[in-house]
Amino acid sequence: MEWITPENLIAVGTALIGVLVTFAVVWIDRFSPQRKRLGYRVQLNTPLHREDNQDSEVMTVREGQVVGMAAPADGSTLVLLRIENDRELDIGSEDYGASAEPHGLRITFGERTVQGVVATVPAGWVSVRDDLERAPALGRDGNAVLVPKVALERGQYFKLLVQLSGGVADRDVKIAGSLQGGSIRRNRSTTPDEKPARFSPTARNVVIILTVCVMTLAAIIVREQTPPPIGCARGALTLTGSTAFAPALREVAKQYEEDCEGSTVTVDVHGSTAGIRELAQAGKERGSIIAFSDGRKPNGFPELRENRVAVSLFTLVLNDGVPVDDLTLDQVRRIYRGEITDWKQIVPSLDRPVLLVSRDANSGTRQVFQRRVLDFNEPANSSQDCLTLDDPASRVIRCELDSTDQVLDTVAKLPGAVGYSELRATDRRKGLHRVAVDGRRPVVEELGESGYPYREIEYAYTRGLPRTDSLTSSFLTYLRSGRGQDVISAHGHLPCATPKGLKACGEG
């Protein structure tokens, strides 16, 4: 049957829970026997000192000011306890459990001696006052206060002001006793005396449960009535290629899966060139892969169709031990040709070898660096560990790493190291800093105006023209507009679909 869907079953179950809870509460309130409960809470716990003590954080009193108490001495403490009937049923003196003591409750205060105790009762509660005064009356015994069997009607309470020989933690204040057909417990509520709780525990729980039920039903209704975005497609898609563009791709893929039910978009990047080759070798699976590349694909691969997505900015990075934040284009080229082998050739006071930390040959970031900045290919790798010179013929240590993160971590760790990276990946990195080129810095808002050279268009490649109803076509549309465009901007790239992006992407 068409109505038997997961959403409908959840909706029906939620409605039944709401109805059953309502009936259960009515039954409990009307027919279920309720338990009596005596509650207590500590409302005051403060040191008590003589008037000549100038400590501003304690209560200061004169002798004889606290009626019924011992003469105040340094180190004494006042504790105010509230004893209350916090349930609907009245508590009678006969409800207190039988014990060897004639009193109903024994309140202890750890190792502290009780020096004095007085009781306060709201005006008009004569029976409560009489019970406190009737033998055996309120008294003390070492570290304990002895409380008579006081009858309390619903909502009634009394307070005990206790003077102790020293400080006591609230958790060490304990009440011993029993209540037939009920319990004695500590209350955590801080509701002032003149403001009774607005909801009983039962009413509060019912409100919470019914609210959850209503919100669940509303969510199901909204989900059922809100269609997915126009152009969504089902299936599986793999995004490969550029590691520099990968953070933005991962977030866009997650957003697309949330907006388009039934789609799975996997980001699996290994470098621009590797991505192009993977797409070219996909054969008949032409609709299942999109390869992203920092700049145009290598020559060949005529079956691949390009789509301009965004402009990305890259930057040179230096270890913080090198106090240089601006290099000329000529200095950068001389460093990578091996003509500048020590930083003292740029900073005379710094005698430290240059260490080149580069990306591997599959990296689009490296290819952009060679094409846009160096205007020549980087020299051969001369070190495997970025520390030891393996090629005696090389004048400088140069190593290659597989990812942007590895490059940044290595530059931050090795004194004298220089490398390059996608701009946003360097945010909040410790141990390294960005370097301007000819006084020009990588700023997205200045693209097309500053002449900063280390930038490139991000291309998305597919095998031929994807079908309009395919997941590949749907995702590309999503990426270049709407939420996808917002994500690209948030990751520091300039979308080609924006007015400024159209100009920057058109410049190639």
XYZ file of C-alpha atoms in Angstrom:
508
model
C 0.000 0.000 0.000
C 1.273 3.484 -0.925
C 0.550 5.030 2.491
C 2.810 2.531 4.266
C 6.007 4.592 4.069
C 8.646 5.231 6.740
C 7.462 8.834 7.096
C 3.820 7.846 7.573
C 4.679 5.123 10.074
C 6.734 7.613 12.106
C 3.884 10.144 11.956
C 1.289 7.625 13.147
C 3.595 6.343 15.890
C 4.318 9.883 17.082
C 0.606 10.734 17.237
C -0.125 7.548 19.220
C 2.640 8.380 21.697
C 1.121 11.827 22.280
C -2.366 10.359 22.866
C -1.111 7.580 25.153
C 0.954 9.991 27.224
C -2.052 12.246 27.732
C -4.262 9.356 28.918
C -1.470 8.014 31.123
C -1.069 11.368 32.864
C -4.819 11.635 33.502
C -4.842 8.104 34.959
C -1.841 8.816 37.187
C -3.291 12.073 38.474
C -6.760 10.629 39.183
C -6.310 6.977 40.080
C -2.688 6.199 40.845
C -1.755 6.500 44.528
C 0.753 9.296 45.012
C 3.715 9.189 47.344
C 4.311 11.751 50.041
C 7.603 13.573 49.948
C 9.476 15.790 52.379
C 12.071 17.982 50.683
C 14.911 20.085 52.028
C 17.355 22.557 50.608
C 20.231 24.763 51.829
C 19.326 28.408 51.270
C 22.197 30.052 53.143
C 25.690 28.917 54.088
C 27.950 31.746 55.206
C 30.757 32.361 57.739
C 29.845 34.378 60.839
C 32.354 36.756 62.422
C 32.461 39.438 65.087
C 31.957 43.095 64.210
C 35.677 43.909 64.481
C 36.524 41.469 61.660
C 36.909 43.442 58.383
C 36.574 40.501 55.982
C 34.129 41.775 53.334
C 33.110 38.274 52.225
C 31.556 37.168 55.551
C 28.509 38.133 57.598
C 29.380 40.414 60.564
C 27.104 40.563 63.646
C 27.237 42.013 67.156
C 27.005 39.811 70.217
C 23.424 39.131 71.174
C 22.140 40.139 67.772
C 21.182 36.557 66.771
C 18.482 35.484 69.208
C 18.737 31.921 70.520
C 22.311 31.489 69.308
C 25.645 31.239 71.090
C 27.897 34.288 71.189
C 29.405 34.555 67.684
C 33.065 33.596 67.426
C 35.492 33.686 64.540
C 35.054 30.521 62.480
C 31.343 30.096 63.180
C 28.993 29.496 60.262
C 25.288 30.135 59.665
C 23.310 27.611 57.642
C 19.677 28.234 56.666
C 17.644 25.110 55.840
C 14.179 24.967 54.332
C 12.093 21.863 55.115
C 9.025 21.560 52.864
C 6.148 19.384 51.718
C 6.688 19.394 47.946
C 3.959 16.957 46.902
C 0.160 17.054 46.690
C -0.531 14.889 49.785
C -0.451 16.170 53.365
C 2.175 14.817 55.776
C 0.986 13.998 59.307
C 3.089 13.547 62.439
C 2.142 9.855 62.384
C 3.741 9.474 58.933
C 7.241 9.734 60.354
C 8.850 6.328 60.770
C 9.238 4.747 64.199
C 12.771 4.923 65.624
C 14.636 4.882 68.911
C 14.544 8.677 68.952
C 11.322 10.521 69.706
C 12.170 13.131 67.088
C 11.161 12.792 63.447
C 14.348 13.984 61.727
C 18.046 14.123 62.563
C 20.030 16.669 60.535
C 23.829 16.332 60.634
C 26.553 18.740 59.523
C 29.642 16.573 59.049
C 32.168 17.060 61.854
C 30.876 20.499 62.896
C 29.260 21.072 66.292
C 25.836 22.676 66.395
C 26.156 25.771 68.602
C 22.565 26.933 68.239
C 19.397 26.531 66.216
C 16.200 28.574 65.801
C 13.102 27.874 63.699
C 11.032 30.310 61.625
C 7.467 29.660 60.454
C 5.383 31.860 58.111
C 2.630 33.812 59.890
C -0.662 31.953 60.218
C 0.735 28.420 60.250
C -0.002 27.892 63.936
C -0.045 24.084 63.775
C 3.460 23.998 62.321
C 4.749 26.279 65.070
C 3.002 24.214 67.767
C 4.551 20.977 66.458
C 8.014 22.535 66.638
C 7.449 23.622 70.241
C 5.670 20.467 71.456
C 7.838 17.970 73.364
C 10.166 16.617 72.269
C 10.901 20.102 70.974
C 13.503 21.299 68.497
C 16.979 20.625 69.907
C 20.621 19.823 69.193
C 23.001 17.000 69.953
C 26.693 17.385 69.038
C 26.837 17.694 65.251
C 23.084 17.158 64.812
C 19.844 19.129 64.952
C 16.853 17.116 66.257
C 13.569 18.042 64.580
C 10.124 17.085 65.972
C 7.541 15.213 63.929
C 6.015 18.258 62.235
C 2.789 17.864 60.257
C 2.917 19.769 56.960
C -0.001 20.349 54.642
C 0.488 20.728 50.913
C 2.878 23.658 50.229
C 3.767 24.249 53.895
C 7.338 24.573 55.112
C 9.506 25.828 57.953
C 13.096 27.024 58.146
C 15.954 26.280 60.516
C 18.755 28.747 61.154
C 21.711 26.748 62.464
C 24.947 28.104 63.980
C 27.918 25.739 63.532
C 31.423 25.670 64.966
C 32.982 25.972 61.513
C 32.390 25.882 57.769
C 30.500 23.014 56.157
C 29.929 22.091 52.508
C 26.317 21.908 51.292
C 26.828 18.275 50.318
C 27.729 17.397 53.941
C 24.331 18.569 55.208
C 22.297 15.355 55.498
C 18.907 14.355 56.946
C 18.258 10.975 58.544
C 14.680 9.779 58.970
C 11.904 7.994 57.163
C 8.442 8.773 55.874
C 5.827 6.034 55.620
C 4.375 5.909 52.119
C 6.845 8.501 50.935
C 10.431 9.710 50.857
C 12.781 12.410 52.079
C 15.026 14.023 49.480
C 17.189 17.042 48.812
C 15.650 19.579 46.423
C 17.840 21.335 43.875
C 15.333 23.999 42.902
C 16.221 27.609 43.689
C 12.666 28.894 43.264
C 12.159 31.807 45.712
C 9.612 31.226 48.469
C 7.143 33.738 47.101
C 7.220 32.234 43.582
C 5.869 28.675 43.468
C 6.844 26.542 40.487
C 4.690 27.205 37.436
C 4.603 23.559 36.409
C 4.458 20.411 38.434
C 7.008 17.754 37.389
C 4.238 15.752 35.739
C 2.927 18.743 33.787
C 6.443 19.683 32.700
C 7.162 16.191 31.393
C 3.867 16.102 29.486
C 4.600 19.457 27.858
C 8.069 18.267 26.788
C 6.783 14.990 25.311
C 3.882 16.616 23.457
C 6.175 19.360 22.129
C 8.569 16.740 20.728
C 5.630 14.921 19.113
C 4.301 18.104 17.497
C 7.757 19.093 16.199
C 8.300 15.611 14.757
C 4.970 15.723 12.935
C 5.712 19.237 11.669
C 9.110 18.136 10.360
C 7.536 15.216 8.498
C 4.857 17.457 6.987
C 7.429 20.054 5.878
C 9.640 17.354 4.423
C 6.740 15.869 2.509
C 5.581 19.239 1.170
C 9.025 20.636 0.252
C 10.214 19.248 -3.098
C 13.921 18.830 -3.751
C 15.658 21.573 -5.752
C 14.978 21.607 -9.474
C 17.502 19.542 -11.399
C 18.433 17.068 -8.663
C 19.540 13.661 -9.859
C 20.075 10.286 -8.215
C 23.088 8.023 -8.419
C 26.784 8.006 -7.512
C 29.429 10.505 -8.579
C 33.173 10.741 -7.868
C 35.058 14.037 -7.771
C 38.798 13.722 -8.335
C 41.793 15.860 -9.299
C 42.912 19.061 -7.555
C 43.876 18.806 -3.878
C 43.850 22.625 -3.665
C 40.151 22.747 -4.590
C 39.253 19.678 -2.485
C 38.050 21.481 0.718
C 35.461 23.433 -1.260
C 34.425 20.301 -3.188
C 33.880 18.307 0.023
C 31.510 20.915 1.420
C 29.589 21.327 -1.850
C 29.256 17.528 -2.128
C 27.828 17.355 1.393
C 25.338 20.140 0.647
C 24.244 18.465 -2.597
C 23.602 15.127 -0.852
C 21.490 16.917 1.773
C 19.454 18.786 -0.860
C 19.146 15.945 -3.348
C 17.995 12.696 -1.791
C 19.285 9.529 -3.415
C 22.635 10.974 -4.508
C 26.116 9.988 -3.325
C 29.013 12.321 -4.144
C 32.497 11.092 -3.173
C 35.586 13.318 -3.139
C 38.764 11.326 -3.887
C 41.591 13.634 -5.008
C 45.219 12.820 -5.875
C 46.340 15.854 -7.886
C 45.181 17.568 -11.059
C 47.137 15.471 -13.569
C 46.255 12.188 -11.845
C 42.595 13.200 -11.920
C 42.659 13.944 -15.635
C 44.236 10.564 -16.359
C 41.714 8.772 -14.153
C 38.834 10.433 -16.009
C 40.371 9.620 -19.400
C 40.730 5.944 -18.433
C 37.169 5.693 -17.106
C 35.945 4.426 -20.475
C 32.245 3.639 -20.514
C 31.703 5.109 -17.035
C 31.610 8.551 -18.644
C 28.960 10.004 -16.365
C 30.379 8.949 -12.997
C 33.540 11.095 -12.663
C 34.357 14.804 -12.737
C 38.063 15.730 -12.686
C 39.068 19.142 -11.329
C 42.307 20.728 -12.458
C 44.294 23.819 -11.440
C 44.568 25.237 -14.949
C 43.935 23.560 -18.300
C 44.541 19.861 -18.780
C 47.771 18.671 -20.430
C 47.849 18.283 -24.189
C 45.912 15.343 -25.525
C 42.749 13.884 -24.039
C 40.517 15.309 -26.831
C 37.464 13.488 -25.446
C 37.427 15.631 -22.280
C 35.197 18.667 -22.100
C 36.147 21.626 -19.877
C 34.015 23.818 -17.625
C 35.440 26.914 -15.927
C 34.397 26.947 -12.271
C 36.419 29.471 -10.258
C 39.688 31.356 -9.904
C 41.993 30.107 -7.146
C 44.803 32.004 -5.454
C 48.069 30.400 -4.372
C 50.937 31.697 -2.268
C 54.598 31.154 -1.473
C 55.248 30.295 2.188
C 58.413 30.643 4.279
C 59.434 29.160 7.609
C 59.068 31.804 10.312
C 62.819 31.634 10.917
C 63.350 33.510 7.644
C 62.440 37.205 8.228
C 61.317 37.878 4.661
C 57.740 38.640 3.640
C 58.310 39.958 0.108
C 60.413 38.530 -2.728
C 60.895 39.880 -6.205
C 59.917 37.666 -9.101
C 63.575 37.526 -10.088
C 64.578 36.353 -6.584
C 61.955 33.579 -6.663
C 63.222 32.333 -10.019
C 66.873 32.451 -8.899
C 65.986 30.483 -5.739
C 64.342 27.716 -7.772
C 67.134 27.686 -10.379
C 69.577 27.036 -7.546
C 71.403 30.358 -7.927
C 70.422 31.493 -4.414
C 71.414 28.679 -2.075
C 71.597 30.537 1.250
C 69.268 33.157 2.718
C 72.272 35.393 3.499
C 72.272 36.241 -0.212
C 68.974 38.051 0.476
C 69.295 38.789 4.217
C 73.016 39.280 4.964
C 72.538 38.699 8.697
C 70.916 35.278 8.160
C 73.294 32.391 7.411
C 70.896 29.540 6.653
C 70.672 27.172 3.638
C 67.627 27.340 1.372
C 65.423 24.211 1.486
C 62.920 23.806 -1.367
C 59.754 21.899 -0.381
C 57.694 21.178 -3.507
C 54.691 19.198 -4.675
C 54.951 16.054 -6.824
C 54.630 16.073 -10.621
C 50.869 15.325 -10.504
C 50.131 18.500 -8.584
C 48.186 21.257 -10.261
C 49.520 23.660 -7.627
C 53.056 22.908 -8.832
C 52.099 23.230 -12.492
C 50.507 26.629 -11.847
C 53.649 27.719 -9.976
C 55.840 26.682 -12.910
C 53.558 28.257 -15.502
C 52.555 31.487 -13.759
C 55.603 32.295 -11.595
C 58.777 30.464 -12.621
C 58.199 30.316 -16.371
C 60.234 27.078 -16.319
C 59.949 23.597 -14.811
C 61.301 22.959 -11.344
C 64.666 21.146 -11.236
C 64.966 17.485 -10.322
C 64.282 16.175 -6.857
C 67.550 16.038 -4.837
C 66.328 14.789 -1.426
C 63.925 12.165 -0.131
C 63.595 13.463 3.430
C 63.905 17.222 2.758
C 66.993 17.294 5.006
C 69.714 15.244 3.310
C 71.187 16.077 -0.095
C 71.014 12.823 -2.106
C 72.335 14.285 -5.384
C 75.906 15.673 -5.034
C 75.506 17.528 -8.313
C 72.619 19.606 -6.955
C 73.393 22.945 -5.347
C 70.260 23.000 -3.180
C 68.097 20.508 -1.294
C 64.749 20.023 -3.027
C 62.137 17.424 -2.019
C 58.671 16.538 -3.347
C 55.615 15.734 -1.220
C 52.190 14.293 -2.036
C 49.832 16.877 -0.521
C 49.440 20.514 0.439
C 49.226 19.626 4.142
C 52.543 17.763 3.956
C 54.204 20.748 2.296
C 52.908 23.199 4.910
C 53.818 20.955 7.847
C 57.344 20.490 6.490
C 57.928 24.194 5.794
C 56.731 25.051 9.305
C 59.105 22.470 10.801
C 62.338 23.036 8.840
C 64.340 26.279 9.299
C 65.128 27.916 5.970
C 62.340 26.050 4.119
C 60.277 27.614 1.335
C 57.228 26.097 -0.375
C 53.918 26.938 -2.023
C 50.249 26.206 -1.389
C 46.659 27.067 -2.143
C 45.953 30.314 -0.275
C 43.189 29.291 2.134
C 45.095 26.187 3.283
C 47.628 28.479 5.004
C 45.043 30.096 7.293
C 45.883 29.805 11.009
C 49.022 27.756 10.273
C 51.778 28.189 12.852
C 55.483 28.223 12.061
C 55.219 29.769 8.582
C 54.043 32.928 6.821
C 52.894 34.016 3.364
C 55.224 35.869 0.997
C 54.306 38.653 -1.412
C 55.724 38.698 -4.952
C 56.975 42.080 -6.186
C 54.975 43.701 -3.391
C 51.738 42.102 -4.564
C 49.795 39.903 -2.152
C 47.118 37.257 -2.835
C 43.786 39.018 -2.203
C 40.592 37.658 -3.807
C 38.964 41.105 -3.901
C 41.909 42.472 -5.932
C 41.949 39.763 -8.599
C 42.355 41.308 -12.042
C 43.648 44.584 -10.561
C 46.789 43.880 -8.543
C 48.592 41.776 -11.156
C 49.423 39.107 -8.596
C 50.826 36.248 -10.709
C 50.276 33.088 -8.642
C 46.633 32.380 -9.530
C 44.794 30.019 -11.824
C 41.383 29.024 -13.142
C 39.872 25.854 -11.680
C 38.523 23.645 -14.472
C 36.034 20.806 -14.174
C 36.439 18.110 -16.853
C 33.927 15.497 -18.018
C 34.063 12.832 -20.712
C 32.164 14.546 -23.481
C 28.986 16.526 -22.835
C 27.026 14.903 -19.968
C 23.313 14.252 -20.405
C 21.138 17.047 -19.053
C 19.333 14.646 -16.708
C 22.552 13.085 -15.365
C 24.021 13.528 -11.894
C 27.179 14.945 -13.491
C 25.249 17.741 -15.222
C 23.134 18.401 -12.127
C 26.164 18.670 -9.829
C 28.041 21.021 -12.176
C 25.014 23.325 -12.301
C 24.721 23.191 -8.509
C 28.449 23.910 -8.110
C 28.456 26.990 -10.310
C 25.302 28.614 -8.903
C 23.290 29.022 -5.718
C 24.616 27.272 -2.628
C 27.618 25.852 -4.457
C 28.737 29.329 -5.447
C 28.438 30.484 -1.832
C 30.641 27.610 -0.638
C 33.289 28.357 -3.282
C 33.412 32.002 -2.132
C 33.603 30.984 1.534
C 36.706 28.899 0.758
C 38.569 31.861 -0.732
C 37.939 31.212 -4.448
C 36.269 33.565 -6.917
C 33.336 31.840 -8.715
C 33.416 32.297 -12.483
C 29.642 32.866 -12.516
C 29.921 36.175 -10.605
C 30.341 39.464 -12.522
C 33.925 39.882 -11.307
C 34.583 36.180 -11.834
C 33.418 36.313 -15.448
C 36.130 38.871 -16.194
C 38.859 37.027 -14.260
C 37.963 33.653 -15.773
C 37.803 35.195 -19.264
C 41.394 36.407 -18.929
C 42.576 32.793 -18.750
